[in-house]
mmCIF file of C-alpha atoms in Angstrom:
data_model
loop_
_atom_site.group_PDB
_atom_site.id
_atom_site.type_symbol
_atom_site.label_atom_id
_atom_site.label_comp_id
_atom_site.label_asym_id
_atom_site.label_seq_id
_atom_site.Cartn_x
_atom_site.Cartn_y
_atom_site.Cartn_z
ATOM 1 C CA MET A 1 34.298 -63.887 114.949
ATOM 2 C CA ASN A 2 34.425 -65.586 111.543
ATOM 3 C CA ASN A 3 34.563 -63.655 108.270
ATOM 4 C CA TYR A 4 30.901 -64.327 107.410
ATOM 5 C CA LEU A 5 29.596 -62.882 110.676
ATOM 6 C CA LEU A 6 31.960 -59.910 110.367
ATOM 7 C CA ARG A 7 30.742 -59.100 106.839
ATOM 8 C CA SER A 8 27.093 -59.408 107.928
ATOM 9 C CA LEU A 9 27.694 -57.054 110.857
ATOM 10 C CA LEU A 10 29.405 -54.487 108.621
ATOM 11 C CA ILE A 11 26.539 -54.563 106.099
ATOM 12 C CA PHE A 12 23.974 -54.153 108.876
ATOM 13 C CA CYS A 13 25.850 -51.179 110.327
ATOM 14 C CA TRP A 14 26.123 -49.599 106.851
ATOM 15 C CA LEU A 15 22.375 -49.909 106.318
ATOM 16 C CA LEU A 16 21.717 -48.239 109.650
ATOM 17 C CA SER A 17 23.994 -45.368 108.651
ATOM 18 C CA LEU A 18 22.019 -44.523 105.493
ATOM 19 C CA PRO A 19 20.043 -41.264 105.628
ATOM 20 C CA SER A 20 16.334 -41.686 106.304
ATOM 21 C CA TRP A 21 15.351 -40.631 102.756
ATOM 22 C CA ALA A 22 17.203 -43.592 101.249
ATOM 23 C CA SER A 23 14.561 -46.030 102.488
ATOM 24 C CA LYS A 24 11.573 -43.942 101.410
ATOM 25 C CA PRO A 25 9.846 -44.446 98.052
ATOM 26 C CA ALA A 26 10.261 -41.690 95.467
ATOM 27 C CA LEU A 27 7.688 -38.970 95.840
ATOM 28 C CA LYS A 28 5.166 -38.708 93.036
ATOM 29 C CA SER A 29 5.224 -35.426 91.167
ATOM 30 C CA LYS A 30 2.482 -32.983 92.036
ATOM 31 C CA LYS A 31 2.542 -31.701 88.465
ATOM 32 C CA ASP A 32 1.673 -33.114 85.057
ATOM 33 C CA GLU A 33 1.858 -32.075 81.404
ATOM 34 C CA VAL A 34 -1.276 -31.047 79.545
ATOM 35 C CA VAL A 35 -1.008 -31.313 75.759
ATOM 36 C CA THR A 36 -3.216 -28.991 73.713
ATOM 37 C CA ILE A 37 -3.939 -29.916 70.093
ATOM 38 C CA THR A 38 -5.190 -26.847 68.246
ATOM 39 C CA THR A 39 -7.202 -27.177 65.024
ATOM 40 C CA SER A 40 -9.521 -24.932 63.042
ATOM 41 C CA LEU A 41 -12.424 -26.880 64.587
ATOM 42 C CA GLY A 42 -11.341 -26.227 68.159
ATOM 43 C CA ASP A 43 -8.859 -27.303 70.827
ATOM 44 C CA ILE A 44 -8.366 -30.766 72.305
ATOM 45 C CA ARG A 45 -6.579 -31.149 75.642
ATOM 46 C CA LEU A 46 -5.162 -34.421 76.864
ATOM 47 C CA ILE A 47 -2.941 -35.948 79.495
ATOM 48 C CA LEU A 48 -0.569 -38.899 79.081
ATOM 49 C CA PHE A 49 -0.346 -41.873 81.423
ATOM 50 C CA GLY A 50 2.694 -42.388 83.625
ATOM 51 C CA ASP A 51 2.492 -46.187 83.397
ATOM 52 C CA THR A 52 3.122 -46.087 79.626
ATOM 53 C CA PRO A 53 6.462 -44.263 79.972
ATOM 54 C CA LEU A 54 7.897 -45.041 76.536
ATOM 55 C CA HIS A 55 4.875 -43.687 74.679
ATOM 56 C CA ARG A 56 4.499 -40.748 77.043
ATOM 57 C CA ALA A 57 8.136 -39.668 76.681
ATOM 58 C CA ASN A 58 8.095 -40.062 72.903
ATOM 59 C CA PHE A 59 4.875 -38.071 72.461
ATOM 60 C CA LEU A 60 5.930 -35.280 74.804
ATOM 61 C CA ARG A 61 9.332 -34.991 73.165
ATOM 62 C CA LYS A 62 7.786 -34.654 69.717
ATOM 63 C CA ALA A 63 5.050 -32.279 70.867
ATOM 64 C CA LYS A 64 7.545 -29.969 72.588
ATOM 65 C CA ALA A 65 9.865 -30.002 69.574
ATOM 66 C CA GLY A 66 7.098 -28.957 67.154
ATOM 67 C CA PHE A 67 7.172 -32.276 65.301
ATOM 68 C CA TYR A 68 3.379 -32.432 65.009
ATOM 69 C CA ASN A 69 2.858 -28.843 63.938
ATOM 70 C CA GLY A 70 1.523 -28.865 60.375
ATOM 71 C CA THR A 71 0.553 -32.539 60.388
ATOM 72 C CA THR A 72 -3.088 -33.387 59.721
ATOM 73 C CA PHE A 73 -5.841 -35.708 60.845
ATOM 74 C CA HIS A 74 -5.556 -37.832 57.738
ATOM 75 C CA ARG A 75 -8.030 -40.633 58.603
ATOM 76 C CA VAL A 76 -11.473 -40.073 60.101
ATOM 77 C CA ILE A 77 -14.142 -42.708 60.701
ATOM 78 C CA PRO A 78 -17.394 -41.711 62.440
ATOM 79 C CA GLN A 79 -18.353 -43.879 65.415
ATOM 80 C CA PHE A 80 -14.767 -45.130 65.537
ATOM 81 C CA MET A 81 -11.752 -42.811 65.721
ATOM 82 C CA VAL A 82 -9.722 -39.993 64.150
ATOM 83 C CA GLN A 83 -6.056 -40.551 63.319
ATOM 84 C CA GLY A 84 -3.202 -38.130 62.701
ATOM 85 C CA GLY A 85 0.416 -37.289 63.299
ATOM 86 C CA ASP A 86 2.023 -38.705 60.141
ATOM 87 C CA PRO A 87 4.858 -36.387 59.036
ATOM 88 C CA ASN A 88 4.035 -37.387 55.447
ATOM 89 C CA SER A 89 0.858 -35.327 55.764
ATOM 90 C CA LYS A 90 2.968 -32.162 55.757
ATOM 91 C CA ASP A 91 3.886 -32.592 52.100
ATOM 92 C CA SER A 92 1.772 -31.893 49.023
ATOM 93 C CA ASP A 93 1.058 -35.550 48.204
ATOM 94 C CA PRO A 94 -2.141 -36.782 49.888
ATOM 95 C CA ASN A 95 -1.545 -40.335 48.667
ATOM 96 C CA ASN A 96 1.266 -41.036 51.117
ATOM 97 C CA ASP A 97 -0.637 -39.866 54.184
ATOM 98 C CA GLY A 98 -0.778 -42.643 56.749
ATOM 99 C CA GLN A 99 2.129 -44.598 55.269
ATOM 100 C CA GLY A 100 4.692 -43.028 57.572
ATOM 101 C CA PRO A 101 8.279 -42.266 56.628
ATOM 102 C CA ALA A 102 10.499 -45.089 55.440
ATOM 103 C CA ASN A 103 12.393 -46.893 58.208
ATOM 104 C CA GLU A 104 10.537 -45.020 60.940
ATOM 105 C CA PRO A 105 11.431 -46.514 64.339
ATOM 106 C CA THR A 106 8.768 -48.164 66.471
ATOM 107 C CA ILE A 107 7.988 -48.132 70.186
ATOM 108 C CA PRO A 108 7.616 -51.403 72.117
ATOM 109 C CA ALA A 109 3.997 -52.091 73.057
ATOM 110 C CA GLU A 110 2.954 -51.123 76.585
ATOM 111 C CA LEU A 111 -0.202 -53.188 76.782
ATOM 112 C CA THR A 112 0.263 -54.399 80.344
ATOM 113 C CA ALA A 113 -0.935 -51.033 81.679
ATOM 114 C CA GLY A 114 -4.415 -52.229 80.735
ATOM 115 C CA HIS A 115 -5.916 -48.902 79.702
ATOM 116 C CA LYS A 116 -9.197 -49.143 77.799
ATOM 117 C CA HIS A 117 -10.355 -47.643 74.510
ATOM 118 C CA ASP A 118 -12.881 -45.334 76.152
ATOM 119 C CA TYR A 119 -14.315 -42.249 74.473
ATOM 120 C CA GLY A 120 -11.444 -39.799 74.069
ATOM 121 C CA ALA A 121 -8.687 -42.367 74.652
ATOM 122 C CA VAL A 122 -5.322 -41.547 73.062
ATOM 123 C CA ALA A 123 -3.713 -44.589 71.447
ATOM 124 C CA ALA A 124 -0.800 -45.389 69.179
ATOM 125 C CA ALA A 125 -1.361 -46.542 65.608
ATOM 126 C CA ARG A 126 0.666 -49.494 64.364
ATOM 127 C CA GLN A 127 1.086 -51.987 61.553
ATOM 128 C CA GLY A 128 -1.058 -55.127 61.572
ATOM 129 C CA ASP A 129 -0.230 -58.302 63.450
ATOM 130 C CA PHE A 130 0.745 -60.202 60.310
ATOM 131 C CA VAL A 131 3.827 -57.986 59.852
ATOM 132 C CA ASN A 132 4.057 -56.799 63.458
ATOM 133 C CA PRO A 133 3.344 -59.690 65.831
ATOM 134 C CA GLN A 134 4.952 -57.786 68.720
ATOM 135 C CA ARG A 135 2.314 -55.035 68.252
ATOM 136 C CA ALA A 136 4.984 -52.345 68.366
ATOM 137 C CA SER A 137 3.605 -48.836 67.948
ATOM 138 C CA SER A 138 4.265 -46.156 65.384
ATOM 139 C CA SER A 139 6.512 -43.498 66.877
ATOM 140 C CA SER A 140 4.467 -40.688 65.330
ATOM 141 C CA GLN A 141 0.887 -41.645 64.404
ATOM 142 C CA PHE A 142 -1.819 -41.681 67.063
ATOM 143 C CA TYR A 143 -5.600 -41.851 67.177
ATOM 144 C CA LEU A 144 -8.367 -40.518 69.400
ATOM 145 C CA VAL A 145 -11.385 -42.714 70.100
ATOM 146 C CA GLU A 146 -14.543 -40.993 68.810
ATOM 147 C CA ASN A 147 -17.125 -43.658 69.584
ATOM 148 C CA HIS A 148 -18.956 -42.518 72.727
ATOM 149 C CA GLN A 149 -19.300 -46.137 73.907
ATOM 150 C CA GLY A 150 -15.613 -46.769 73.278
ATOM 151 C CA THR A 151 -13.954 -49.171 70.854
ATOM 152 C CA HIS A 152 -13.246 -51.926 73.322
ATOM 153 C CA PHE A 153 -12.657 -54.623 70.722
ATOM 154 C CA LEU A 154 -9.220 -52.978 70.398
ATOM 155 C CA ASP A 155 -8.424 -53.282 74.117
ATOM 156 C CA GLY A 156 -5.182 -55.148 74.704
ATOM 157 C CA GLN A 157 -4.169 -54.888 71.043
ATOM 158 C CA TYR A 158 -3.089 -51.252 70.688
ATOM 159 C CA THR A 159 -1.310 -49.226 73.354
ATOM 160 C CA VAL A 160 -3.571 -46.644 74.994
ATOM 161 C CA PHE A 161 -1.311 -44.030 76.549
ATOM 162 C CA GLY A 162 -3.471 -40.994 77.296
ATOM 163 C CA GLN A 163 -6.928 -39.502 77.671
ATOM 164 C CA VAL A 164 -8.646 -36.393 76.309
ATOM 165 C CA ILE A 165 -9.754 -34.227 79.243
ATOM 166 C CA GLN A 166 -11.326 -31.375 77.287
ATOM 167 C CA GLY A 167 -12.567 -30.996 73.716
ATOM 168 C CA GLN A 168 -14.200 -34.365 73.079
ATOM 169 C CA GLU A 169 -16.782 -32.505 70.979
ATOM 170 C CA VAL A 170 -13.943 -31.433 68.680
ATOM 171 C CA ILE A 171 -13.164 -35.109 68.020
ATOM 172 C CA ASP A 172 -16.802 -35.516 66.957
ATOM 173 C CA ARG A 173 -16.493 -32.569 64.564
ATOM 174 C CA ILE A 174 -13.349 -34.033 63.038
ATOM 175 C CA ALA A 175 -15.000 -37.432 62.571
ATOM 176 C CA ALA A 176 -17.895 -35.776 60.717
ATOM 177 C CA LEU A 177 -15.703 -34.120 58.073
ATOM 178 C CA PRO A 178 -16.449 -34.986 54.427
ATOM 179 C CA LYS A 179 -13.920 -37.566 53.270
ATOM 180 C CA ASP A 180 -12.806 -39.605 50.291
ATOM 181 C CA GLY A 181 -12.812 -43.374 49.796
ATOM 182 C CA ARG A 182 -9.686 -43.753 51.921
ATOM 183 C CA ASP A 183 -11.332 -41.977 54.874
ATOM 184 C CA ARG A 184 -9.111 -38.946 54.296
ATOM 185 C CA PRO A 185 -10.790 -35.545 54.813
ATOM 186 C CA LEU A 186 -11.319 -33.730 51.530
ATOM 187 C CA SER A 187 -9.655 -30.646 53.022
ATOM 188 C CA ASP A 188 -6.560 -30.770 55.197
ATOM 189 C CA LEU A 189 -7.234 -30.369 58.912
ATOM 190 C CA LYS A 190 -3.876 -29.321 60.303
ATOM 191 C CA MET A 191 -2.856 -29.310 63.930
ATOM 192 C CA THR A 192 -0.396 -27.581 66.215
ATOM 193 C CA MET A 193 0.567 -28.712 69.699
ATOM 194 C CA LYS A 194 1.782 -27.106 72.889
ATOM 195 C CA VAL A 195 2.640 -28.605 76.262
ATOM 196 C CA GLU A 196 1.973 -26.931 79.612
ATOM 197 C CA ARG A 197 3.151 -28.224 82.981
ATOM 198 C CA LEU A 198 0.502 -27.629 85.643
ATOM 199 C CA ARG A 199 -0.190 -28.747 89.175
ATOM 200 C CA LYS A 200 -2.404 -31.832 89.208
ATOM 201 C CA LYS A 201 -4.781 -30.049 91.556
ATOM 202 C CA LYS A 202 -5.142 -27.275 88.970
ATOM 203 C CA ILE A 203 -5.761 -29.805 86.188
ATOM 204 C CA THR A 204 -8.547 -31.346 88.251
ATOM 205 C CA GLN A 205 -10.054 -27.916 88.920
ATOM 206 C CA LEU A 206 -9.914 -26.842 85.267
ATOM 207 C CA TYR A 207 -10.838 -30.064 83.503
ATOM 208 C CA GLY A 208 -12.400 -32.363 86.094
ATOM 209 C CA TYR A 209 -9.762 -35.058 85.577
ATOM 210 C CA ALA A 210 -9.259 -37.164 88.710
ATOM 211 C CA TYR A 211 -5.822 -38.645 89.369
#
């Protein structure tokens, strides 16, 4: 028997010796994280998509660490969206809200997932194409779609990485806040966040979200 046939036979025998689980696909988790954003106008609950893993991991890490606690919804536009999460909004200077910290890292766009800007979609803010042709996302600022028909002209341009599953009416209340010429609410609307890991079946029962 030549060396080639011997090697092929050894590889074949090794594959047969692998345990049965080695050839099975990884089991999908039966649980998911529910993020609750608490404001003085009510609570918003959302889930994050598994096929946008970079954005999901970044958001969950920050939410669990308390990064977003004390930040505000600093930009509100009725029939469009509400935006928040800038750590600058924790300080006493309203003029730097939305600018983000200097040298803040970005997250590579995850547009191939193809999620749409439906009502209640969770998406990442970013700088414009002229300075950001790769459409990389801010690592902190996010927005929630308030338009009940969606904002689909943004589809494929900004990464959508989650969906509100309860509290859409709170988004409407936020969008209706009195604001200045920069679309900043006249009074700070601060948020806190918590993350709960629940069985997907329970999430469907509580919030009607279908996986």
